């Protein structure tokens, strides 16, 4: 624990109930639905952020969090390496760096093969 931040309160403490209720879903679509249904200023701000992100990356990140929670450090690092290599071969990484126009413009698409292979 950092001694510098020891006396500071957790910046998201006031939002933890909303974070836990909105983000405890198994899919990105469910998270988005939870945020929309919540409708609070905090939830709507999170939706704005999410809508700027690559749908593919959001799904990969959620899957990583879910899969990684039961893996050893070595298994997580292997998964991370495989995912980084798979993402580099795809369209969205280069496009995100260039302009942010995602190949998959919707959250409603099937499982991506490389995510299943890498996780």
PDB file of N, CA and C in Angstrom, residues 22-99:
ATOM      1  N   UNK A  22     -24.600  -2.419 -11.509  1.00  0.00           N
ATOM      2  CA  UNK A  22     -24.616  -2.245 -12.969  1.00  0.00           C
ATOM      3  C   UNK A  22     -23.586  -3.114 -13.687  1.00  0.00           C
ATOM      4  N   UNK A  23     -22.436  -3.309 -13.085  1.00  0.00           N
ATOM      5  CA  UNK A  23     -21.352  -4.009 -13.778  1.00  0.00           C
ATOM      6  C   UNK A  23     -21.220  -5.478 -13.388  1.00  0.00           C
ATOM      7  N   UNK A  24     -22.150  -6.002 -12.619  1.00  0.00           N
ATOM      8  CA  UNK A  24     -22.048  -7.410 -12.214  1.00  0.00           C
ATOM      9  C   UNK A  24     -22.799  -8.324 -13.171  1.00  0.00           C
ATOM     10  N   UNK A  25     -22.781  -8.001 -14.433  1.00  0.00           N
ATOM     11  CA  UNK A  25     -23.450  -8.799 -15.462  1.00  0.00           C
ATOM     12  C   UNK A  25     -22.422  -9.667 -16.188  1.00  0.00           C
ATOM     13  N   UNK A  26     -22.940 -10.626 -16.941  1.00  0.00           N
ATOM     14  CA  UNK A  26     -22.067 -11.557 -17.652  1.00  0.00           C
ATOM     15  C   UNK A  26     -21.766 -11.165 -19.086  1.00  0.00           C
ATOM     16  N   UNK A  27     -22.452 -10.140 -19.588  1.00  0.00           N
ATOM     17  CA  UNK A  27     -22.199  -9.690 -20.955  1.00  0.00           C
ATOM     18  C   UNK A  27     -22.148  -8.170 -20.998  1.00  0.00           C
ATOM     19  N   UNK A  28     -21.513  -7.658 -22.047  1.00  0.00           N
ATOM     20  CA  UNK A  28     -21.454  -6.210 -22.249  1.00  0.00           C
ATOM     21  C   UNK A  28     -22.863  -5.671 -22.473  1.00  0.00           C
ATOM     22  N   UNK A  29     -23.680  -6.422 -23.210  1.00  0.00           N
ATOM     23  CA  UNK A  29     -25.047  -5.986 -23.473  1.00  0.00           C
ATOM     24  C   UNK A  29     -25.831  -5.815 -22.171  1.00  0.00           C
ATOM     25  N   UNK A  30     -25.656  -6.745 -21.236  1.00  0.00           N
ATOM     26  CA  UNK A  30     -26.350  -6.659 -19.950  1.00  0.00           C
ATOM     27  C   UNK A  30     -25.850  -5.475 -19.126  1.00  0.00           C
ATOM     28  N   UNK A  31     -24.556  -5.216 -19.183  1.00  0.00           N
ATOM     29  CA  UNK A  31     -24.003  -4.057 -18.473  1.00  0.00           C
ATOM     30  C   UNK A  31     -24.607  -2.772 -19.021  1.00  0.00           C
ATOM     31  N   UNK A  32     -24.666  -2.663 -20.340  1.00  0.00           N
ATOM     32  CA  UNK A  32     -25.242  -1.476 -20.973  1.00  0.00           C
ATOM     33  C   UNK A  32     -26.712  -1.336 -20.588  1.00  0.00           C
ATOM     34  N   UNK A  33     -27.428  -2.424 -20.608  1.00  0.00           N
ATOM     35  CA  UNK A  33     -28.843  -2.402 -20.211  1.00  0.00           C
ATOM     36  C   UNK A  33     -29.000  -1.969 -18.755  1.00  0.00           C
ATOM     37  N   UNK A  34     -28.145  -2.488 -17.871  1.00  0.00           N
ATOM     38  CA  UNK A  34     -28.190  -2.094 -16.454  1.00  0.00           C
ATOM     39  C   UNK A  34     -27.942  -0.599 -16.287  1.00  0.00           C
ATOM     40  N   UNK A  35     -26.967  -0.078 -17.017  1.00  0.00           N
ATOM     41  CA  UNK A  35     -26.656   1.349 -16.926  1.00  0.00           C
ATOM     42  C   UNK A  35     -27.819   2.197 -17.437  1.00  0.00           C
ATOM     43  N   UNK A  36     -28.430   1.762 -18.540  1.00  0.00           N
ATOM     44  CA  UNK A  36     -29.568   2.493 -19.089  1.00  0.00           C
ATOM     45  C   UNK A  36     -30.745   2.479 -18.121  1.00  0.00           C
ATOM     46  N   UNK A  37     -31.002   1.333 -17.535  1.00  0.00           N
ATOM     47  CA  UNK A  37     -32.119   1.228 -16.590  1.00  0.00           C
ATOM     48  C   UNK A  37     -31.866   2.031 -15.324  1.00  0.00           C
ATOM     49  N   UNK A  38     -30.605   2.096 -14.897  1.00  0.00           N
ATOM     50  CA  UNK A  38     -30.283   2.871 -13.695  1.00  0.00           C
ATOM     51  C   UNK A  38     -30.596   4.341 -13.928  1.00  0.00           C
ATOM     52  N   UNK A  39     -30.116   4.875 -15.043  1.00  0.00           N
ATOM     53  CA  UNK A  39     -30.448   6.231 -15.441  1.00  0.00           C
ATOM     54  C   UNK A  39     -29.854   7.360 -14.621  1.00  0.00           C
ATOM     55  N   UNK A  40     -29.049   7.042 -13.606  1.00  0.00           N
ATOM     56  CA  UNK A  40     -28.440   8.098 -12.788  1.00  0.00           C
ATOM     57  C   UNK A  40     -27.375   8.833 -13.602  1.00  0.00           C
ATOM     58  N   UNK A  41     -26.968   9.982 -13.119  1.00  0.00           N
ATOM     59  CA  UNK A  41     -25.932  10.744 -13.836  1.00  0.00           C
ATOM     60  C   UNK A  41     -24.633   9.934 -13.915  1.00  0.00           C
ATOM     61  N   UNK A  42     -24.319   9.188 -12.858  1.00  0.00           N
ATOM     62  CA  UNK A  42     -23.128   8.335 -12.876  1.00  0.00           C
ATOM     63  C   UNK A  42     -23.256   7.270 -13.967  1.00  0.00           C
ATOM     64  N   UNK A  43     -24.394   6.596 -14.032  1.00  0.00           N
ATOM     65  CA  UNK A  43     -24.607   5.536 -15.027  1.00  0.00           C
ATOM     66  C   UNK A  43     -24.566   6.098 -16.443  1.00  0.00           C
ATOM     67  N   UNK A  44     -25.195   7.243 -16.663  1.00  0.00           N
ATOM     68  CA  UNK A  44     -25.214   7.842 -17.995  1.00  0.00           C
ATOM     69  C   UNK A  44     -23.823   8.288 -18.429  1.00  0.00           C
ATOM     70  N   UNK A  45     -23.029   8.742 -17.482  1.00  0.00           N
ATOM     71  CA  UNK A  45     -21.643   9.120 -17.802  1.00  0.00           C
ATOM     72  C   UNK A  45     -20.835   7.886 -18.211  1.00  0.00           C
ATOM     73  N   UNK A  46     -21.072   6.757 -17.539  1.00  0.00           N
ATOM     74  CA  UNK A  46     -20.363   5.522 -17.895  1.00  0.00           C
ATOM     75  C   UNK A  46     -20.773   5.060 -19.294  1.00  0.00           C
ATOM     76  N   UNK A  47     -22.050   5.222 -19.626  1.00  0.00           N
ATOM     77  CA  UNK A  47     -22.520   4.870 -20.973  1.00  0.00           C
ATOM     78  C   UNK A  47     -21.822   5.708 -22.044  1.00  0.00           C
ATOM     79  N   UNK A  48     -21.636   6.992 -21.775  1.00  0.00           N
ATOM     80  CA  UNK A  48     -20.930   7.852 -22.729  1.00  0.00           C
ATOM     81  C   UNK A  48     -19.524   7.332 -22.979  1.00  0.00           C
ATOM     82  N   UNK A  49     -18.848   6.937 -21.914  1.00  0.00           N
ATOM     83  CA  UNK A  49     -17.484   6.415 -22.031  1.00  0.00           C
ATOM     84  C   UNK A  49     -17.496   5.106 -22.812  1.00  0.00           C
ATOM     85  N   UNK A  50     -18.382   4.192 -22.443  1.00  0.00           N
ATOM     86  CA  UNK A  50     -18.460   2.879 -23.093  1.00  0.00           C
ATOM     87  C   UNK A  50     -18.762   3.017 -24.577  1.00  0.00           C
ATOM     88  N   UNK A  51     -19.627   3.943 -24.933  1.00  0.00           N
ATOM     89  CA  UNK A  51     -20.008   4.112 -26.339  1.00  0.00           C
ATOM     90  C   UNK A  51     -18.877   4.644 -27.213  1.00  0.00           C
ATOM     91  N   UNK A  52     -17.816   5.133 -26.622  1.00  0.00           N
ATOM     92  CA  UNK A  52     -16.656   5.595 -27.387  1.00  0.00           C
ATOM     93  C   UNK A  52     -15.646   4.473 -27.620  1.00  0.00           C
ATOM     94  N   UNK A  53     -15.850   3.348 -26.962  1.00  0.00           N
ATOM     95  CA  UNK A  53     -14.866   2.270 -26.989  1.00  0.00           C
ATOM     96  C   UNK A  53     -15.204   1.213 -28.034  1.00  0.00           C
ATOM     97  N   UNK A  54     -14.204   0.480 -28.417  1.00  0.00           N
ATOM     98  CA  UNK A  54     -14.364  -0.622 -29.360  1.00  0.00           C
ATOM     99  C   UNK A  54     -15.233  -1.713 -28.739  1.00  0.00           C
ATOM    100  N   UNK A  55     -16.329  -2.098 -29.400  1.00  0.00           N
ATOM    101  CA  UNK A  55     -17.144  -3.201 -28.887  1.00  0.00           C
ATOM    102  C   UNK A  55     -16.338  -4.483 -28.706  1.00  0.00           C
ATOM    103  N   UNK A  56     -15.445  -4.741 -29.620  1.00  0.00           N
ATOM    104  CA  UNK A  56     -14.600  -5.936 -29.514  1.00  0.00           C
ATOM    105  C   UNK A  56     -13.751  -5.872 -28.253  1.00  0.00           C
ATOM    106  N   UNK A  57     -13.113  -4.755 -28.012  1.00  0.00           N
ATOM    107  CA  UNK A  57     -12.260  -4.608 -26.834  1.00  0.00           C
ATOM    108  C   UNK A  57     -13.054  -4.714 -25.539  1.00  0.00           C
ATOM    109  N   UNK A  58     -14.264  -4.180 -25.528  1.00  0.00           N
ATOM    110  CA  UNK A  58     -15.102  -4.294 -24.336  1.00  0.00           C
ATOM    111  C   UNK A  58     -15.417  -5.751 -24.030  1.00  0.00           C
ATOM    112  N   UNK A  59     -15.765  -6.505 -25.068  1.00  0.00           N
ATOM    113  CA  UNK A  59     -16.080  -7.921 -24.862  1.00  0.00           C
ATOM    114  C   UNK A  59     -14.845  -8.703 -24.440  1.00  0.00           C
ATOM    115  N   UNK A  60     -13.715  -8.395 -25.036  1.00  0.00           N
ATOM    116  CA  UNK A  60     -12.474  -9.081 -24.664  1.00  0.00           C
ATOM    117  C   UNK A  60     -12.130  -8.786 -23.212  1.00  0.00           C
ATOM    118  N   UNK A  61     -12.225  -7.529 -22.816  1.00  0.00           N
ATOM    119  CA  UNK A  61     -11.878  -7.136 -21.447  1.00  0.00           C
ATOM    120  C   UNK A  61     -12.779  -7.822 -20.430  1.00  0.00           C
ATOM    121  N   UNK A  62     -14.077  -7.842 -20.692  1.00  0.00           N
ATOM    122  CA  UNK A  62     -14.991  -8.510 -19.771  1.00  0.00           C
ATOM    123  C   UNK A  62     -14.660  -9.993 -19.670  1.00  0.00           C
ATOM    124  N   UNK A  63     -14.418 -10.614 -20.807  1.00  0.00           N
ATOM    125  CA  UNK A  63     -14.066 -12.046 -20.804  1.00  0.00           C
ATOM    126  C   UNK A  63     -12.763 -12.283 -20.048  1.00  0.00           C
ATOM    127  N   UNK A  64     -11.768 -11.411 -20.240  1.00  0.00           N
ATOM    128  CA  UNK A  64     -10.503 -11.525 -19.510  1.00  0.00           C
ATOM    129  C   UNK A  64     -10.724 -11.469 -18.007  1.00  0.00           C
ATOM    130  N   UNK A  65     -11.526 -10.518 -17.567  1.00  0.00           N
ATOM    131  CA  UNK A  65     -11.792 -10.382 -16.137  1.00  0.00           C
ATOM    132  C   UNK A  65     -12.466 -11.629 -15.577  1.00  0.00           C
ATOM    133  N   UNK A  66     -13.419 -12.141 -16.321  1.00  0.00           N
ATOM    134  CA  UNK A  66     -14.144 -13.325 -15.861  1.00  0.00           C
ATOM    135  C   UNK A  66     -13.246 -14.564 -15.865  1.00  0.00           C
ATOM    136  N   UNK A  67     -12.522 -14.763 -16.946  1.00  0.00           N
ATOM    137  CA  UNK A  67     -11.650 -15.937 -17.056  1.00  0.00           C
ATOM    138  C   UNK A  67     -10.441 -15.821 -16.122  1.00  0.00           C
ATOM    139  N   UNK A  68      -9.880 -14.641 -16.053  1.00  0.00           N
ATOM    140  CA  UNK A  68      -8.658 -14.436 -15.287  1.00  0.00           C
ATOM    141  C   UNK A  68      -8.814 -14.574 -13.788  1.00  0.00           C
ATOM    142  N   UNK A  69     -10.036 -14.390 -13.300  1.00  0.00           N
ATOM    143  CA  UNK A  69     -10.238 -14.452 -11.850  1.00  0.00           C
ATOM    144  C   UNK A  69      -9.982 -15.838 -11.270  1.00  0.00           C
ATOM    145  N   UNK A  70     -10.001 -16.858 -12.107  1.00  0.00           N
ATOM    146  CA  UNK A  70      -9.772 -18.220 -11.619  1.00  0.00           C
ATOM    147  C   UNK A  70      -8.457 -18.816 -12.120  1.00  0.00           C
ATOM    148  N   UNK A  71      -7.605 -17.987 -12.709  1.00  0.00           N
ATOM    149  CA  UNK A  71      -6.333 -18.471 -13.258  1.00  0.00           C
ATOM    150  C   UNK A  71      -5.169 -18.077 -12.359  1.00  0.00           C
ATOM    151  N   UNK A  72      -4.073 -18.796 -12.522  1.00  0.00           N
ATOM    152  CA  UNK A  72      -2.836 -18.440 -11.833  1.00  0.00           C
ATOM    153  C   UNK A  72      -2.207 -17.254 -12.568  1.00  0.00           C
ATOM    154  N   UNK A  73      -1.231 -16.633 -11.963  1.00  0.00           N
ATOM    155  CA  UNK A  73      -0.544 -15.521 -12.612  1.00  0.00           C
ATOM    156  C   UNK A  73       0.065 -15.969 -13.941  1.00  0.00           C
ATOM    157  N   UNK A  74       0.699 -17.112 -13.974  1.00  0.00           N
ATOM    158  CA  UNK A  74       1.305 -17.606 -15.217  1.00  0.00           C
ATOM    159  C   UNK A  74       0.243 -17.808 -16.296  1.00  0.00           C
ATOM    160  N   UNK A  75      -0.909 -18.353 -15.926  1.00  0.00           N
ATOM    161  CA  UNK A  75      -1.986 -18.557 -16.892  1.00  0.00           C
ATOM    162  C   UNK A  75      -2.550 -17.229 -17.395  1.00  0.00           C
ATOM    163  N   UNK A  76      -2.654 -16.252 -16.508  1.00  0.00           N
ATOM    164  CA  UNK A  76      -3.148 -14.937 -16.909  1.00  0.00           C
ATOM    165  C   UNK A  76      -2.164 -14.264 -17.864  1.00  0.00           C
ATOM    166  N   UNK A  77      -0.888 -14.356 -17.568  1.00  0.00           N
ATOM    167  CA  UNK A  77       0.112 -13.746 -18.447  1.00  0.00           C
ATOM    168  C   UNK A  77       0.122 -14.418 -19.817  1.00  0.00           C
ATOM    169  N   UNK A  78      -0.059 -15.721 -19.858  1.00  0.00           N
ATOM    170  CA  UNK A  78      -0.152 -16.439 -21.129  1.00  0.00           C
ATOM    171  C   UNK A  78      -1.381 -15.978 -21.905  1.00  0.00           C
ATOM    172  N   UNK A  79      -2.512 -15.869 -21.208  1.00  0.00           N
ATOM    173  CA  UNK A  79      -3.738 -15.397 -21.836  1.00  0.00           C
ATOM    174  C   UNK A  79      -3.546 -13.983 -22.387  1.00  0.00           C
ATOM    175  N   UNK A  80      -2.950 -13.108 -21.595  1.00  0.00           N
ATOM    176  CA  UNK A  80      -2.719 -11.724 -22.019  1.00  0.00           C
ATOM    177  C   UNK A  80      -1.840 -11.670 -23.270  1.00  0.00           C
ATOM    178  N   UNK A  81      -0.801 -12.470 -23.289  1.00  0.00           N
ATOM    179  CA  UNK A  81       0.090 -12.489 -24.461  1.00  0.00           C
ATOM    180  C   UNK A  81      -0.666 -12.953 -25.693  1.00  0.00           C
ATOM    181  N   UNK A  82      -1.417 -14.034 -25.569  1.00  0.00           N
ATOM    182  CA  UNK A  82      -2.167 -14.562 -26.713  1.00  0.00           C
ATOM    183  C   UNK A  82      -3.187 -13.547 -27.211  1.00  0.00           C
ATOM    184  N   UNK A  83      -3.874 -12.900 -26.288  1.00  0.00           N
ATOM    185  CA  UNK A  83      -4.854 -11.891 -26.687  1.00  0.00           C
ATOM    186  C   UNK A  83      -4.191 -10.701 -27.370  1.00  0.00           C
ATOM    187  N   UNK A  84      -3.053 -10.280 -26.856  1.00  0.00           N
ATOM    188  CA  UNK A  84      -2.361  -9.144 -27.482  1.00  0.00           C
ATOM    189  C   UNK A  84      -1.968  -9.472 -28.914  1.00  0.00           C
ATOM    190  N   UNK A  85      -1.511 -10.692 -29.136  1.00  0.00           N
ATOM    191  CA  UNK A  85      -1.118 -11.093 -30.481  1.00  0.00           C
ATOM    192  C   UNK A  85      -2.334 -11.210 -31.396  1.00  0.00           C
ATOM    193  N   UNK A  86      -3.429 -11.770 -30.891  1.00  0.00           N
ATOM    194  CA  UNK A  86      -4.646 -11.898 -31.695  1.00  0.00           C
ATOM    195  C   UNK A  86      -5.210 -10.523 -32.040  1.00  0.00           C
ATOM    196  N   UNK A  87      -5.190  -9.613 -31.087  1.00  0.00           N
ATOM    197  CA  UNK A  87      -5.716  -8.268 -31.330  1.00  0.00           C
ATOM    198  C   UNK A  87      -4.874  -7.504 -32.341  1.00  0.00           C
ATOM    199  N   UNK A  88      -3.592  -7.719 -32.325  1.00  0.00           N
ATOM    200  CA  UNK A  88      -2.715  -7.036 -33.282  1.00  0.00           C
ATOM    201  C   UNK A  88      -3.005  -7.475 -34.710  1.00  0.00           C
ATOM    202  N   UNK A  89      -3.491  -8.700 -34.873  1.00  0.00           N
ATOM    203  CA  UNK A  89      -3.828  -9.194 -36.211  1.00  0.00           C
ATOM    204  C   UNK A  89      -5.174  -8.667 -36.686  1.00  0.00           C
ATOM    205  N   UNK A  90      -5.978  -8.167 -35.786  1.00  0.00           N
ATOM    206  CA  UNK A  90      -7.326  -7.723 -36.136  1.00  0.00           C
ATOM    207  C   UNK A  90      -7.368  -6.278 -36.619  1.00  0.00           C
ATOM    208  N   UNK A  91      -8.542  -5.853 -37.029  1.00  0.00           N
ATOM    209  CA  UNK A  91      -8.783  -4.520 -37.588  1.00  0.00           C
ATOM    210  C   UNK A  91      -8.837  -3.433 -36.525  1.00  0.00           C
ATOM    211  N   UNK A  92      -9.483  -3.707 -35.407  1.00  0.00           N
ATOM    212  CA  UNK A  92      -9.809  -2.653 -34.443  1.00  0.00           C
ATOM    213  C   UNK A  92      -8.607  -2.015 -33.768  1.00  0.00           C
ATOM    214  N   UNK A  93      -7.537  -2.765 -33.527  1.00  0.00           N
ATOM    215  CA  UNK A  93      -6.381  -2.153 -32.866  1.00  0.00           C
ATOM    216  C   UNK A  93      -5.805  -1.040 -33.729  1.00  0.00           C
ATOM    217  N   UNK A  94      -5.530  -1.339 -34.978  1.00  0.00           N
ATOM    218  CA  UNK A  94      -4.934  -0.329 -35.870  1.00  0.00           C
ATOM    219  C   UNK A  94      -5.905   0.817 -36.120  1.00  0.00           C
ATOM    220  N   UNK A  95      -7.182   0.497 -36.261  1.00  0.00           N
ATOM    221  CA  UNK A  95      -8.183   1.529 -36.506  1.00  0.00           C
ATOM    222  C   UNK A  95      -8.372   2.412 -35.277  1.00  0.00           C
ATOM    223  N   UNK A  96      -8.320   1.809 -34.093  1.00  0.00           N
ATOM    224  CA  UNK A  96      -8.453   2.585 -32.871  1.00  0.00           C
ATOM    225  C   UNK A  96      -7.331   3.586 -32.707  1.00  0.00           C
ATOM    226  N   UNK A  97      -6.138   3.172 -33.054  1.00  0.00           N
ATOM    227  CA  UNK A  97      -4.989   4.068 -32.991  1.00  0.00           C
ATOM    228  C   UNK A  97      -5.152   5.180 -34.023  1.00  0.00           C
ATOM    229  N   UNK A  98      -5.654   4.827 -35.187  1.00  0.00           N
ATOM    230  CA  UNK A  98      -5.776   5.785 -36.284  1.00  0.00           C
ATOM    231  C   UNK A  98      -6.974   6.719 -36.111  1.00  0.00           C
ATOM    232  N   UNK A  99      -8.179   6.171 -35.959  1.00  0.00           N
ATOM    233  CA  UNK A  99      -9.353   7.041 -36.005  1.00  0.00           C
ATOM    234  C   UNK A  99     -10.510   6.624 -35.101  1.00  0.00           C
TER     235      UNK A  99
END
